[in-house]
Amino acid sequence: MKTLLSVENLRKRFVSAERDVAAVDGLSFSLGTGETLGIAGASGSGKSTLARLLLRLIEPDAGGITFEGSDWLSLKGSDLRHRRGRIQMVFQDILGAFHPSATVNDALGDPLRIHGIVAKAERSSEIARLLERVGLSSAHATRPVRELSGGQRQRVAIARAIASRPSLVVLDEAVSALDVQLRNRILELLVELQRENGISYLFISHDLAVLRAVSHRLAIMDAGRIVETGNTTDIINHPSSAAGRALIAAVPRLTPGGRPTNTMQKSEPTHEP
Ligand SMILES: Nc1ncnc2c1ncn2[C@@H]1O[C@H](COP(=O)(O)OP(=O)(O)OP(=O)(O)O)[C@@H](O)[C@H]1O
Ligand SMILES: [Mg+2]
């Protein structure tokens, strides 16, 4: 498998008068093309900070990121603007990212325009194509985003993320707010998109059942570092780190030897990276 992303000894501190937090504290990992790496870790372990560093929303204090074969952190100005669309993010709820009256057309038109994906004349047909791809119809295009259901909004968020044709999508608790059925349908959609386009995912979730269903590999974060990484099922069955054991012990149905419940449709990702 070709390496898409490699992160070396990344560090980010947040310093204020009251606090000094090493949010990301010497973090290293790599991700292959078409691979899904699950990231689990207690609240405050630095998962969202890692996501923001990858998106270049904040800058690290030290360390390196190699992405698509080049130094991601040295990109600046127009070079950065041109390449930005290659890494996209899906949050728990996209509403906060929009003007209250923004329509689906606005949500999907922006990345197409900003990243110059298609000519202006083809924008509406590209929006229709994206909507269809995520299981919505072009009739949704004129609807305000805030009037959509949670599941429909997450589909729009995914369509927006793939609009710029990224090779990496970072999902930060992207399905956590959805009920089990909707969640499973969104996970299936993500796996389909990966099969079609070879997208890689960095899948951040506190839900180990979700990670077990989608991740090819799992990394456990604790205090800004990856303390354990490997095959998802192996880690869930035999966590070697204290942080991994604590996360798994907190989910009764994942206790080694415990019976699976109907919240899990499959215990292993069925797709190959
Ligand atoms: N902008 C910021 N300013 C100051 N401290 C911050 C900032 N962003 C994050 N932190 C701190 O960095 C640490 C890591 O935060 P982060 O949001 O990355 O955790 P997380 O693993 O995503 O947690 P959760 O599971 O609750 O989302 C926390 O102690 C947090 O308070
Ligand atoms: Mg977070």
Short mmCIF file of C-alpha atoms and ligand atoms in Angstrom, two decimals:
data_model
loop_
_atom_site.label_atom_id
_atom_site.label_comp_id
_atom_site.label_asym_id
_atom_site.label_seq_id
_atom_site.Cartn_x
_atom_site.Cartn_y
_atom_site.Cartn_z
CA MET A 1 0.00 0.00 0.00
CA LYS A 2 1.30 3.46 -0.92
CA THR A 3 1.82 5.87 1.96
CA LEU A 4 -0.45 8.91 1.63
CA LEU A 5 0.30 10.68 4.89
CA SER A 6 3.07 10.46 7.40
CA VAL A 7 3.22 12.44 10.60
CA GLU A 8 6.54 12.70 12.48
CA ASN A 9 6.90 13.80 16.07
CA LEU A 10 4.19 16.46 15.80
CA ARG A 11 3.84 18.88 18.74
CA LYS A 12 1.34 21.58 19.65
CA ARG A 13 1.07 23.39 23.00
CA PHE A 14 -1.65 25.79 24.06
CA VAL A 15 -0.26 28.31 26.52
CA SER A 16 -2.34 30.88 28.36
CA ALA A 17 -2.04 32.68 31.70
CA GLU A 18 -3.92 29.87 33.45
CA ARG A 19 -2.92 26.76 31.53
CA ASP A 20 -0.14 25.17 29.56
CA VAL A 21 -1.36 22.12 27.68
CA ALA A 22 0.74 19.88 25.44
CA ALA A 23 -2.33 18.95 23.35
CA VAL A 24 -0.27 17.05 20.77
CA ASP A 25 2.98 15.88 22.30
CA GLY A 26 5.29 14.00 19.94
CA LEU A 27 2.79 12.21 17.73
CA SER A 28 3.81 9.96 14.84
CA PHE A 29 1.86 7.68 12.49
CA SER A 30 1.35 6.96 8.82
CA LEU A 31 -1.69 6.28 6.67
CA GLY A 32 -1.86 4.40 3.37
CA THR A 33 -3.86 5.23 0.25
CA GLY A 34 -7.39 3.85 0.61
CA GLU A 35 -6.82 3.00 4.26
CA THR A 36 -8.96 3.90 7.27
CA LEU A 37 -7.11 4.60 10.49
CA GLY A 38 -9.37 4.81 13.53
CA ILE A 39 -8.33 7.17 16.33
CA ALA A 40 -9.73 6.62 19.80
CA GLY A 41 -8.79 8.35 23.00
CA ALA A 42 -10.26 9.92 26.10
CA SER A 43 -11.71 13.42 25.98
CA GLY A 44 -8.85 15.92 25.88
CA SER A 45 -6.30 13.44 24.52
CA GLY A 46 -5.66 15.69 21.50
CA LYS A 47 -7.72 14.08 18.71
CA SER A 48 -9.37 17.26 17.40
CA THR A 49 -6.10 19.17 17.74
CA LEU A 50 -4.47 16.56 15.48
CA ALA A 51 -7.33 17.03 12.98
CA ARG A 52 -6.91 20.82 12.98
CA LEU A 53 -3.15 20.50 12.50
CA LEU A 54 -3.66 18.23 9.47
CA LEU A 55 -6.14 20.71 7.97
CA ARG A 56 -3.62 23.53 8.56
CA LEU A 57 -6.23 25.37 10.63
CA ILE A 58 -3.54 25.73 13.31
CA GLU A 59 0.24 25.41 12.99
CA PRO A 60 2.36 22.96 14.99
CA ASP A 61 5.27 24.00 17.22
CA ALA A 62 7.44 21.17 15.90
CA GLY A 63 7.38 18.02 13.80
CA GLY A 64 6.64 17.17 10.19
CA ILE A 65 3.75 16.16 7.95
CA THR A 66 4.41 14.55 4.57
CA PHE A 67 1.27 14.38 2.44
CA GLU A 68 1.00 13.14 -1.15
CA GLY A 69 4.77 12.94 -1.28
CA SER A 70 5.57 16.52 -0.30
CA ASP A 71 6.18 18.61 2.79
CA TRP A 72 2.66 19.66 3.78
CA LEU A 73 3.74 22.16 6.43
CA SER A 74 5.97 24.22 4.13
CA LEU A 75 3.07 25.01 1.74
CA LYS A 76 2.10 28.68 1.89
CA GLY A 77 -0.03 31.25 0.11
CA SER A 78 -1.39 30.24 -3.27
CA ASP A 79 0.35 26.81 -3.19
CA LEU A 80 -1.49 26.03 0.04
CA ARG A 81 -4.78 27.35 -1.38
CA HIS A 82 -4.41 25.11 -4.42
CA ARG A 83 -3.71 21.97 -2.41
CA ARG A 84 -6.03 22.61 0.56
CA GLY A 85 -8.93 20.75 -1.00
CA ARG A 86 -6.89 17.52 -0.92
CA ILE A 87 -7.61 17.12 2.82
CA GLN A 88 -11.17 17.65 3.98
CA MET A 89 -12.96 17.28 7.27
CA VAL A 90 -16.41 16.17 8.43
CA PHE A 91 -17.49 17.36 11.89
CA GLN A 92 -20.24 16.17 14.18
CA ASP A 93 -22.61 18.86 12.92
CA ILE A 94 -21.97 21.18 10.00
CA LEU A 95 -24.60 23.76 10.98
CA GLY A 96 -22.07 25.89 12.84
CA ALA A 97 -20.05 26.26 9.65
CA PHE A 98 -22.81 28.11 7.77
CA HIS A 99 -24.78 31.28 7.68
CA PRO A 100 -28.25 30.47 9.09
CA SER A 101 -29.91 30.90 5.71
CA ALA A 102 -27.33 28.91 3.70
CA THR A 103 -28.87 26.43 1.29
CA VAL A 104 -27.50 23.07 0.20
CA ASN A 105 -26.52 24.81 -3.05
CA ASP A 106 -24.35 27.23 -1.05
CA ALA A 107 -22.83 24.44 1.04
CA LEU A 108 -21.76 22.48 -2.02
CA GLY A 109 -21.16 25.40 -4.39
CA ASP A 110 -18.52 27.00 -2.13
CA PRO A 111 -15.93 24.22 -2.31
CA LEU A 112 -16.53 23.79 -6.06
CA ARG A 113 -15.90 27.50 -6.59
CA ILE A 114 -13.03 27.88 -4.10
CA HIS A 115 -11.13 24.86 -5.39
CA GLY A 116 -12.06 25.48 -9.04
CA ILE A 117 -13.30 21.92 -9.49
CA VAL A 118 -15.68 22.52 -12.42
CA ALA A 119 -16.49 25.47 -14.69
CA LYS A 120 -19.21 27.80 -13.39
CA ALA A 121 -21.67 26.59 -16.01
CA GLU A 122 -21.31 23.02 -14.76
CA ARG A 123 -21.62 23.80 -11.08
CA SER A 124 -25.29 22.95 -10.69
CA SER A 125 -24.97 19.64 -12.51
CA GLU A 126 -21.95 18.80 -10.33
CA ILE A 127 -24.02 19.63 -7.22
CA ALA A 128 -26.78 17.33 -8.49
CA ARG A 129 -24.20 14.59 -9.06
CA LEU A 130 -22.76 15.01 -5.55
CA LEU A 131 -26.23 14.94 -3.97
CA GLU A 132 -27.15 11.81 -5.86
CA ARG A 133 -23.85 10.23 -4.80
CA VAL A 134 -24.69 10.67 -1.11
CA GLY A 135 -28.28 9.46 -1.48
CA LEU A 136 -30.08 12.81 -1.71
CA SER A 137 -31.96 14.22 -4.71
CA SER A 138 -31.29 17.45 -6.58
CA ALA A 139 -34.58 18.71 -5.09
CA HIS A 140 -32.61 19.15 -1.85
CA ALA A 141 -30.34 21.74 -3.47
CA THR A 142 -32.55 24.74 -2.72
CA ARG A 143 -33.39 23.70 0.86
CA PRO A 144 -31.80 25.59 3.76
CA VAL A 145 -29.27 23.33 5.48
CA ARG A 146 -30.82 24.00 8.89
CA GLU A 147 -34.17 22.57 7.74
CA LEU A 148 -32.69 19.16 6.93
CA SER A 149 -32.77 16.22 9.30
CA GLY A 150 -29.58 15.23 11.13
CA GLY A 151 -28.95 12.35 8.74
CA GLN A 152 -29.55 14.52 5.66
CA ARG A 153 -27.21 17.18 7.05
CA GLN A 154 -24.46 14.64 7.55
CA ARG A 155 -24.92 13.51 3.93
CA VAL A 156 -24.54 17.13 2.84
CA ALA A 157 -21.42 17.39 5.01
CA ILE A 158 -19.97 14.34 3.28
CA ALA A 159 -20.92 15.66 -0.17
CA ARG A 160 -19.22 18.96 0.74
CA ALA A 161 -16.12 17.11 1.92
CA ILE A 162 -15.80 15.07 -1.29
CA ALA A 163 -16.67 18.01 -3.58
CA SER A 164 -13.02 19.05 -3.85
CA ARG A 165 -12.02 15.44 -4.65
CA PRO A 166 -9.76 14.97 -1.62
CA SER A 167 -7.45 12.02 -1.09
CA LEU A 168 -7.86 12.28 2.71
CA VAL A 169 -11.01 12.93 4.72
CA VAL A 170 -10.72 13.47 8.47
CA LEU A 171 -13.93 12.54 10.27
CA ASP A 172 -14.16 13.98 13.79
CA GLU A 173 -17.07 12.31 15.60
CA ALA A 174 -18.89 12.52 12.25
CA VAL A 175 -21.56 9.92 13.04
CA SER A 176 -21.72 10.29 16.82
CA ALA A 177 -24.94 12.32 16.89
CA LEU A 178 -26.87 9.88 14.67
CA ASP A 179 -29.07 6.99 15.76
CA VAL A 180 -27.82 3.47 15.06
CA GLN A 181 -29.65 2.92 11.76
CA LEU A 182 -28.70 6.26 10.25
CA ARG A 183 -25.18 5.82 11.53
CA ASN A 184 -24.83 2.45 9.83
CA ARG A 185 -26.13 3.87 6.54
CA ILE A 186 -23.64 6.74 6.68
CA LEU A 187 -20.82 4.29 7.46
CA GLU A 188 -21.83 2.19 4.44
CA LEU A 189 -21.81 5.31 2.27
CA LEU A 190 -18.29 6.20 3.48
CA VAL A 191 -17.03 2.70 2.73
CA GLU A 192 -18.58 2.85 -0.78
CA LEU A 193 -16.93 6.20 -1.48
CA GLN A 194 -13.63 4.75 -0.34
CA ARG A 195 -14.02 1.75 -2.65
CA GLU A 196 -14.85 3.99 -5.61
CA ASN A 197 -12.32 6.75 -5.10
CA GLY A 198 -9.55 5.22 -2.98
CA ILE A 199 -10.04 7.93 -0.35
CA SER A 200 -8.19 7.50 2.95
CA TYR A 201 -9.97 8.23 6.22
CA LEU A 202 -8.71 9.33 9.57
CA PHE A 203 -11.71 8.32 11.61
CA ILE A 204 -11.89 9.93 15.05
CA SER A 205 -14.57 8.49 17.31
CA HIS A 206 -15.17 7.74 20.95
CA ASP A 207 -17.31 4.80 19.80
CA LEU A 208 -15.15 1.69 19.55
CA ALA A 209 -18.00 -0.24 17.92
CA VAL A 210 -17.99 2.26 15.06
CA LEU A 211 -14.21 2.07 14.79
CA ARG A 212 -14.31 -1.72 14.78
CA ALA A 213 -16.76 -1.63 11.87
CA VAL A 214 -14.80 0.75 9.63
CA SER A 215 -11.12 0.90 10.60
CA HIS A 216 -8.40 -1.18 9.02
CA ARG A 217 -6.10 -0.12 11.86
CA LEU A 218 -6.70 1.55 15.19
CA ALA A 219 -4.55 4.03 17.09
CA ILE A 220 -5.13 4.84 20.76
CA MET A 221 -4.29 8.39 21.83
CA ASP A 222 -3.44 9.46 25.35
CA ALA A 223 -2.15 12.87 26.45
CA GLY A 224 -1.20 13.95 22.94
CA ARG A 225 0.54 10.76 21.85
CA ILE A 226 -0.33 7.52 20.12
CA VAL A 227 0.31 4.93 22.80
CA GLU A 228 -0.81 1.88 20.85
CA THR A 229 -1.52 1.06 17.21
CA GLY A 230 -2.40 -2.10 15.31
CA ASN A 231 -5.18 -4.27 13.97
CA THR A 232 -8.49 -2.95 15.36
CA THR A 233 -9.86 -6.28 16.56
CA ASP A 234 -6.53 -7.28 18.12
CA ILE A 235 -6.41 -4.06 20.15
CA ILE A 236 -10.03 -4.38 21.25
CA ASN A 237 -9.43 -7.98 22.32
CA HIS A 238 -5.97 -7.45 23.84
CA PRO A 239 -5.24 -3.78 24.55
CA SER A 240 -1.61 -3.37 25.61
CA SER A 241 -1.75 0.24 26.87
CA ALA A 242 -3.42 1.49 30.03
CA ALA A 243 -5.36 4.06 27.94
CA GLY A 244 -6.55 1.31 25.57
CA ARG A 245 -7.65 -0.89 28.48
CA ALA A 246 -9.53 2.01 30.08
CA LEU A 247 -11.38 2.86 26.84
CA ILE A 248 -12.37 -0.73 26.24
CA ALA A 249 -13.39 -1.35 29.85
CA ALA A 250 -15.76 1.62 29.57
CA VAL A 251 -17.80 -0.20 26.86
CA PRO A 252 -19.32 -3.37 28.35
CA ARG A 253 -20.26 -4.91 25.01
CA LEU A 254 -16.66 -4.73 23.81
CA THR A 255 -15.17 -6.49 26.80
CA PRO A 256 -13.07 -9.38 25.42
CA GLY A 257 -15.25 -12.47 25.27
CA GLY A 258 -18.37 -10.35 25.67
CA ARG A 259 -21.24 -11.05 23.34
CA PRO A 260 -21.68 -8.69 20.40
CA THR A 261 -24.95 -6.78 20.41
CA ASN A 262 -27.16 -5.67 17.57
CA THR A 263 -25.54 -2.26 17.57
CA MET A 264 -22.74 -3.91 15.63
CA GLN A 265 -23.57 -5.12 12.15
CA LYS A 266 -20.17 -6.48 11.35
CA SER A 267 -17.15 -7.04 13.50
CA GLU A 268 -14.46 -6.48 10.88
CA PRO A 269 -14.22 -4.08 7.98
CA THR A 270 -15.07 -6.19 4.94
CA HIS A 271 -13.18 -3.90 2.58
CA GLU A 272 -9.47 -4.07 1.92
CA PRO A 273 -7.36 -0.91 2.02
N1 LIG B 1 -7.60 26.54 21.19
C1 LIG B 1 -7.23 25.99 22.36
N2 LIG B 1 -6.75 26.75 23.37
C2 LIG B 1 -6.36 26.21 24.53
N3 LIG B 1 -6.42 24.87 24.80
C3 LIG B 1 -6.90 24.07 23.84
C4 LIG B 1 -7.34 24.57 22.57
N4 LIG B 1 -7.78 23.53 21.82
C5 LIG B 1 -7.61 22.43 22.58
N5 LIG B 1 -7.09 22.75 23.79
C6 LIG B 1 -6.75 21.79 24.85
O1 LIG B 1 -5.95 20.76 24.29
C7 LIG B 1 -6.30 19.49 24.83
C8 LIG B 1 -6.72 18.57 23.71
O2 LIG B 1 -7.97 19.03 23.17
P1 LIG B 1 -8.70 18.30 21.96
O3 LIG B 1 -9.88 19.13 21.60
O4 LIG B 1 -7.70 18.05 20.89
O5 LIG B 1 -9.14 16.93 22.61
P2 LIG B 1 -10.06 15.75 22.03
O6 LIG B 1 -9.27 14.49 22.14
O7 LIG B 1 -10.56 16.13 20.68
O8 LIG B 1 -11.25 15.71 23.08
P3 LIG B 1 -12.83 15.33 22.86
O9 LIG B 1 -12.90 13.83 22.79
O10 LIG B 1 -13.49 15.86 24.09
O11 LIG B 1 -13.29 16.01 21.60
C9 LIG B 1 -7.38 19.76 25.86
O12 LIG B 1 -6.77 19.86 27.12
C10 LIG B 1 -7.96 21.09 25.42
O13 LIG B 1 -8.48 21.79 26.52
MG MG B 2 -12.49 16.49 19.88
#
